[in-house]
């Protein structure tokens, strides 16, 4: 069938600059460029270009530019170019439209409507270059109080309370779940290396943890137990720092996952413990969890399997009654509640779901933190939030709204090279991240990629320290849930109420 | 002022007060009682730390003849007799009132809008359900009720054998109003001079802030207020005054009275040692301090503060962990002093056996019949 779709991108090559080196041809994973030896001309194919910018970055003479295709339909606020293109695509394929990355629709981004406080006169700001500034964070359940036995001279103190397992991280930022299979081994390993170097955590996603990585990176790993139970064995659980039961994902609440058989190489099949070349299908629900009691049983099964030495996290998508669900999760015995918002990323999801299901993480976080406090159980679980954090400003605002720490996925991918082309599901990532093609994965060097990731964590942590110091705070825990340091700008009354934040000037 | 609170969303909660202050405390560690002159003279010496919008005193060993009864100092705004009637009724329903009288005052004193202040000596009269409460918890609940439900009535203090006298004016004027130098003696006095940046003409807002026999005088502007307040709310303490002091007082009540932690530990919660320091401790200490920081992170008091907390037999002073507000300690014979400034101590006792400035976060603990205050000497600056 002849396609009626317009090309998405236009490729422009300056023939004056082009030296026919064919780098673009080799770098493009979409066969966007080719060389005709007889004519000594470089050609390109706009039909297949996804605008990943790989060729542009790597062209040694800066001969290339790739930008949105100028051809357009008659402008129409209702029937946008994207809507029309989707209709044509479906008319041609009859399928569900797939996409990758996070929701790109202009839902209100509350972070951009929240501003932070700073000290003036009555309270000195603190200079992080001269004074200690502490970001260390503990994830896990805290007791109601401590029972201590103190000697007569107050010198010797015995802790008598039972303590719950907690994991210490050096910055309130951890890497989100991205499975080996969805992303390449090199990308996966880069995340692990960076987490270890910086003293934080990465999340295996639902694809298991390769045996070769267990000893070295186990203590920086959140291992996921998802509906497909891929890669779950006792050792996987026992080497980890945290275990996470994945109920839902912000990009696709209510549905499962699908890793096509072509991606299930020998290594992935070993790690996931499924035959090579078979589709890895994660069902929509966990079929042993149809209720909160069932969840509790799985939580305790995992704790039992690991001698009650590790916190258990339960990850859900932010949906309408997220506060009540989170409360149930804490009461079911979870030590961490992870909430993934409307803008959370994915390797593959039906576009219609990614763009229409779930609620923004800001509102979900505010509601959950409030509910847990009202019920007097906020200390019984840490709150980890995910879904669309773009910079350290978003992170620190989330902490002030009540989060213990933040999951970042997209920023980590971008740090490694990702340009948010949203074609992760095609398995042809020119940046070597979201692919299993050895020709492509080889281009991602874990030594270099992990350095980029560490730099990102370092940069954000420095910025958080600057902002904390400005507020006259020298430890992140004193900002946690401290909404007094936030003000809303351009928000409606109901939004301020849900966020529990005053309007600027109020 | 106390606030009508709309809890539909916490965004409706009022902003908290900003203020700076002067503090002073003195204890005779042998328990010998003495008059108010020292406290008054010391705070006068720090006049620049107040602005005449609040001063107050806590006196311990105040009512030896009634020492088995809770002494309630209750103020009635604008001398509202209707409020007084309600309080009288409420108290007689819930307590046996052993004796009550108006607290004598000097009408000549330069204070603003003096309320009626009454004292009651009471014993709990617990009925039915209430039996499961300890006397202290029972009293706390009743005090909270008066403070939040009876308009124009506010309880200054509710401990045994102690009392709080406070008001709007310079501390020396408040002392003159209550005739503290003539009428009373105690073995321990704390005093506070206030410099609020707003101008509440409400006597309940002055310090010391008190519940049972605990009193807090405080100087500072804590940046962790929101975090602290929310944590305390989770434990049933609802702030009604929106001051840092209130948060401090509730935190002290939760940790010391309800959870039974000594100040040596509590000070390490309020002013936790830096992680760098903890890393270098021996294994046992490291575990303790790490656990404390982990469990009580929401009660780390961040930003500048100095606080003097007292209850029977014990008084302690502490500053924040990076010492953004001053505190000095001094000792002469059986007297131990805590003060915002050394000059104020020298004003009442020019000769001192010892004078020292403790490090940030290092408490000076003064206890009856003990020399615990010397512990902080080795940690002094
Ligand atoms: S798909 Fe990427 S590499 Fe290929 S032509 Fe387009 S921008 Fe260049
Ligand atoms: S990479 Fe640049 S210079 Fe090399 S062939 Fe392509 S367009 Fe020409």
PDB file of C-alpha atoms in Angstrom, chain A residues 193-321:
ATOM      1  CA  UNK A 193      28.734   1.492  37.301  1.00  0.00           C
ATOM      2  CA  UNK A 194      27.535   5.045  37.833  1.00  0.00           C
ATOM      3  CA  UNK A 195      25.252   4.050  40.718  1.00  0.00           C
ATOM      4  CA  UNK A 196      28.101   2.229  42.396  1.00  0.00           C
ATOM      5  CA  UNK A 197      30.574   5.021  41.949  1.00  0.00           C
ATOM      6  CA  UNK A 198      28.214   7.675  43.270  1.00  0.00           C
ATOM      7  CA  UNK A 199      26.778   5.605  46.095  1.00  0.00           C
ATOM      8  CA  UNK A 200      23.254   5.325  44.852  1.00  0.00           C
ATOM      9  CA  UNK A 201      21.055   2.676  43.234  1.00  0.00           C
ATOM     10  CA  UNK A 202      19.956   1.519  39.812  1.00  0.00           C
ATOM     11  CA  UNK A 203      16.925  -0.599  39.062  1.00  0.00           C
ATOM     12  CA  UNK A 204      17.082  -3.792  37.013  1.00  0.00           C
ATOM     13  CA  UNK A 205      13.588  -3.432  35.658  1.00  0.00           C
ATOM     14  CA  UNK A 206      11.920  -6.728  35.002  1.00  0.00           C
ATOM     15  CA  UNK A 207      14.690  -8.344  33.018  1.00  0.00           C
ATOM     16  CA  UNK A 208      16.832  -9.840  35.761  1.00  0.00           C
ATOM     17  CA  UNK A 209      20.425  -9.155  36.696  1.00  0.00           C
ATOM     18  CA  UNK A 210      23.149 -10.907  34.657  1.00  0.00           C
ATOM     19  CA  UNK A 211      25.116 -13.326  36.821  1.00  0.00           C
ATOM     20  CA  UNK A 212      28.374 -11.631  35.885  1.00  0.00           C
ATOM     21  CA  UNK A 213      27.203  -8.383  37.475  1.00  0.00           C
ATOM     22  CA  UNK A 214      25.778  -9.720  40.713  1.00  0.00           C
ATOM     23  CA  UNK A 215      28.779  -9.670  42.954  1.00  0.00           C
ATOM     24  CA  UNK A 216      30.139  -6.358  41.812  1.00  0.00           C
ATOM     25  CA  UNK A 217      26.919  -4.341  41.586  1.00  0.00           C
ATOM     26  CA  UNK A 218      24.410  -6.220  43.768  1.00  0.00           C
ATOM     27  CA  UNK A 219      24.634  -3.753  46.629  1.00  0.00           C
ATOM     28  CA  UNK A 220      23.664  -0.903  44.316  1.00  0.00           C
ATOM     29  CA  UNK A 221      20.758  -2.716  42.768  1.00  0.00           C
ATOM     30  CA  UNK A 222      17.019  -2.527  43.150  1.00  0.00           C
ATOM     31  CA  UNK A 223      15.873  -5.838  41.722  1.00  0.00           C
ATOM     32  CA  UNK A 224      12.421  -5.920  40.268  1.00  0.00           C
ATOM     33  CA  UNK A 225       9.912  -8.693  40.596  1.00  0.00           C
ATOM     34  CA  UNK A 226       7.346  -8.041  37.901  1.00  0.00           C
ATOM     35  CA  UNK A 227       4.359  -9.845  36.467  1.00  0.00           C
ATOM     36  CA  UNK A 228       6.460 -12.002  34.154  1.00  0.00           C
ATOM     37  CA  UNK A 229       8.826 -12.934  37.026  1.00  0.00           C
ATOM     38  CA  UNK A 230      11.692 -12.910  34.537  1.00  0.00           C
ATOM     39  CA  UNK A 231      15.097 -13.523  36.010  1.00  0.00           C
ATOM     40  CA  UNK A 232      13.908 -14.011  39.586  1.00  0.00           C
ATOM     41  CA  UNK A 233      15.899 -16.566  41.551  1.00  0.00           C
ATOM     42  CA  UNK A 234      16.972 -16.642  45.215  1.00  0.00           C
ATOM     43  CA  UNK A 235      20.428 -15.306  44.446  1.00  0.00           C
ATOM     44  CA  UNK A 236      18.974 -12.416  42.439  1.00  0.00           C
ATOM     45  CA  UNK A 237      16.972 -11.407  45.502  1.00  0.00           C
ATOM     46  CA  UNK A 238      19.764 -11.960  47.961  1.00  0.00           C
ATOM     47  CA  UNK A 239      22.475  -9.967  46.217  1.00  0.00           C
ATOM     48  CA  UNK A 240      20.268  -6.899  45.942  1.00  0.00           C
ATOM     49  CA  UNK A 241      20.017  -3.774  48.070  1.00  0.00           C
ATOM     50  CA  UNK A 242      16.259  -3.403  47.604  1.00  0.00           C
ATOM     51  CA  UNK A 243      13.571  -5.629  46.090  1.00  0.00           C
ATOM     52  CA  UNK A 244      10.793  -4.002  44.137  1.00  0.00           C
ATOM     53  CA  UNK A 245       7.445  -5.485  43.232  1.00  0.00           C
ATOM     54  CA  UNK A 246       6.321  -3.828  40.033  1.00  0.00           C
ATOM     55  CA  UNK A 247       2.594  -3.403  39.844  1.00  0.00           C
ATOM     56  CA  UNK A 248       2.435  -0.613  37.330  1.00  0.00           C
ATOM     57  CA  UNK A 249       4.318   1.868  35.238  1.00  0.00           C
ATOM     58  CA  UNK A 250       3.491   5.523  34.671  1.00  0.00           C
ATOM     59  CA  UNK A 251       3.800   5.324  30.910  1.00  0.00           C
ATOM     60  CA  UNK A 252       1.350   2.463  30.660  1.00  0.00           C
ATOM     61  CA  UNK A 253      -0.768   2.035  33.756  1.00  0.00           C
ATOM     62  CA  UNK A 254      -2.845  -1.076  33.666  1.00  0.00           C
ATOM     63  CA  UNK A 255      -1.041  -2.934  30.937  1.00  0.00           C
ATOM     64  CA  UNK A 256       1.867  -5.332  30.735  1.00  0.00           C
ATOM     65  CA  UNK A 257       4.962  -5.481  28.613  1.00  0.00           C
ATOM     66  CA  UNK A 258       6.224  -7.266  25.553  1.00  0.00           C
ATOM     67  CA  UNK A 259       9.814  -7.893  24.604  1.00  0.00           C
ATOM     68  CA  UNK A 260       9.802  -9.330  21.077  1.00  0.00           C
ATOM     69  CA  UNK A 261      11.611 -12.611  20.496  1.00  0.00           C
ATOM     70  CA  UNK A 262      14.127 -11.030  18.115  1.00  0.00           C
ATOM     71  CA  UNK A 263      15.553  -9.134  21.069  1.00  0.00           C
ATOM     72  CA  UNK A 264      15.859 -12.240  23.235  1.00  0.00           C
ATOM     73  CA  UNK A 265      19.454 -13.093  22.516  1.00  0.00           C
ATOM     74  CA  UNK A 266      21.340 -15.850  24.270  1.00  0.00           C
ATOM     75  CA  UNK A 267      22.515 -13.576  27.086  1.00  0.00           C
ATOM     76  CA  UNK A 268      19.106 -12.085  27.619  1.00  0.00           C
ATOM     77  CA  UNK A 269      17.501 -15.515  27.540  1.00  0.00           C
ATOM     78  CA  UNK A 270      19.887 -16.652  30.253  1.00  0.00           C
ATOM     79  CA  UNK A 271      19.269 -13.611  32.411  1.00  0.00           C
ATOM     80  CA  UNK A 272      15.504 -13.729  31.988  1.00  0.00           C
ATOM     81  CA  UNK A 273      15.464 -17.508  32.229  1.00  0.00           C
ATOM     82  CA  UNK A 274      13.383 -18.012  29.089  1.00  0.00           C
ATOM     83  CA  UNK A 275      14.256 -19.819  25.839  1.00  0.00           C
ATOM     84  CA  UNK A 276      16.250 -17.865  23.298  1.00  0.00           C
ATOM     85  CA  UNK A 277      14.139 -16.107  20.677  1.00  0.00           C
ATOM     86  CA  UNK A 278      10.812 -16.394  22.501  1.00  0.00           C
ATOM     87  CA  UNK A 279       8.694 -13.351  23.222  1.00  0.00           C
ATOM     88  CA  UNK A 280       8.968 -12.173  26.813  1.00  0.00           C
ATOM     89  CA  UNK A 281       5.404 -11.310  27.742  1.00  0.00           C
ATOM     90  CA  UNK A 282       4.679  -9.549  31.021  1.00  0.00           C
ATOM     91  CA  UNK A 283       0.992  -9.908  31.850  1.00  0.00           C
ATOM     92  CA  UNK A 284      -0.949  -6.780  32.743  1.00  0.00           C
ATOM     93  CA  UNK A 285      -1.542  -7.719  36.389  1.00  0.00           C
ATOM     94  CA  UNK A 286       0.551  -9.966  38.551  1.00  0.00           C
ATOM     95  CA  UNK A 287      -1.609 -13.055  38.418  1.00  0.00           C
ATOM     96  CA  UNK A 288      -0.994 -13.870  42.039  1.00  0.00           C
ATOM     97  CA  UNK A 289      -1.991 -10.375  43.137  1.00  0.00           C
ATOM     98  CA  UNK A 290      -5.646  -9.603  42.725  1.00  0.00           C
ATOM     99  CA  UNK A 291      -5.974  -7.773  46.047  1.00  0.00           C
ATOM    100  CA  UNK A 292      -4.027  -6.010  48.768  1.00  0.00           C
ATOM    101  CA  UNK A 293      -3.829  -9.228  50.854  1.00  0.00           C
ATOM    102  CA  UNK A 294      -2.212 -10.983  47.929  1.00  0.00           C
ATOM    103  CA  UNK A 295       0.295  -8.167  47.660  1.00  0.00           C
ATOM    104  CA  UNK A 296       1.089  -8.531  51.330  1.00  0.00           C
ATOM    105  CA  UNK A 297       1.775 -12.223  50.816  1.00  0.00           C
ATOM    106  CA  UNK A 298       4.251 -11.529  48.046  1.00  0.00           C
ATOM    107  CA  UNK A 299       5.948  -8.797  50.101  1.00  0.00           C
ATOM    108  CA  UNK A 300       6.452 -11.226  52.963  1.00  0.00           C
ATOM    109  CA  UNK A 301       7.468 -14.040  50.645  1.00  0.00           C
ATOM    110  CA  UNK A 302      10.291 -11.827  49.381  1.00  0.00           C
ATOM    111  CA  UNK A 303      11.257 -10.800  52.912  1.00  0.00           C
ATOM    112  CA  UNK A 304      11.174 -14.409  54.011  1.00  0.00           C
ATOM    113  CA  UNK A 305      13.430 -15.373  51.091  1.00  0.00           C
ATOM    114  CA  UNK A 306      15.979 -12.755  52.110  1.00  0.00           C
ATOM    115  CA  UNK A 307      15.863 -13.160  55.880  1.00  0.00           C
ATOM    116  CA  UNK A 308      14.164  -9.798  56.436  1.00  0.00           C
ATOM    117  CA  UNK A 309      17.417  -8.053  55.576  1.00  0.00           C
ATOM    118  CA  UNK A 310      16.228  -5.867  52.712  1.00  0.00           C
ATOM    119  CA  UNK A 311      13.538  -3.283  52.207  1.00  0.00           C
ATOM    120  CA  UNK A 312      10.751  -4.138  49.795  1.00  0.00           C
ATOM    121  CA  UNK A 313       9.444  -1.485  47.454  1.00  0.00           C
ATOM    122  CA  UNK A 314       6.124  -1.600  45.646  1.00  0.00           C
ATOM    123  CA  UNK A 315       5.931   0.401  42.449  1.00  0.00           C
ATOM    124  CA  UNK A 316       2.630   1.639  41.118  1.00  0.00           C
ATOM    125  CA  UNK A 317       1.517   4.007  38.418  1.00  0.00           C
ATOM    126  CA  UNK A 318      -0.023   7.265  39.627  1.00  0.00           C
ATOM    127  CA  UNK A 319      -3.741   6.792  39.085  1.00  0.00           C
ATOM    128  CA  UNK A 320      -6.830   8.500  40.418  1.00  0.00           C
ATOM    129  CA  UNK A 321      -7.033   7.010  43.909  1.00  0.00           C
TER     130      UNK A 321
END
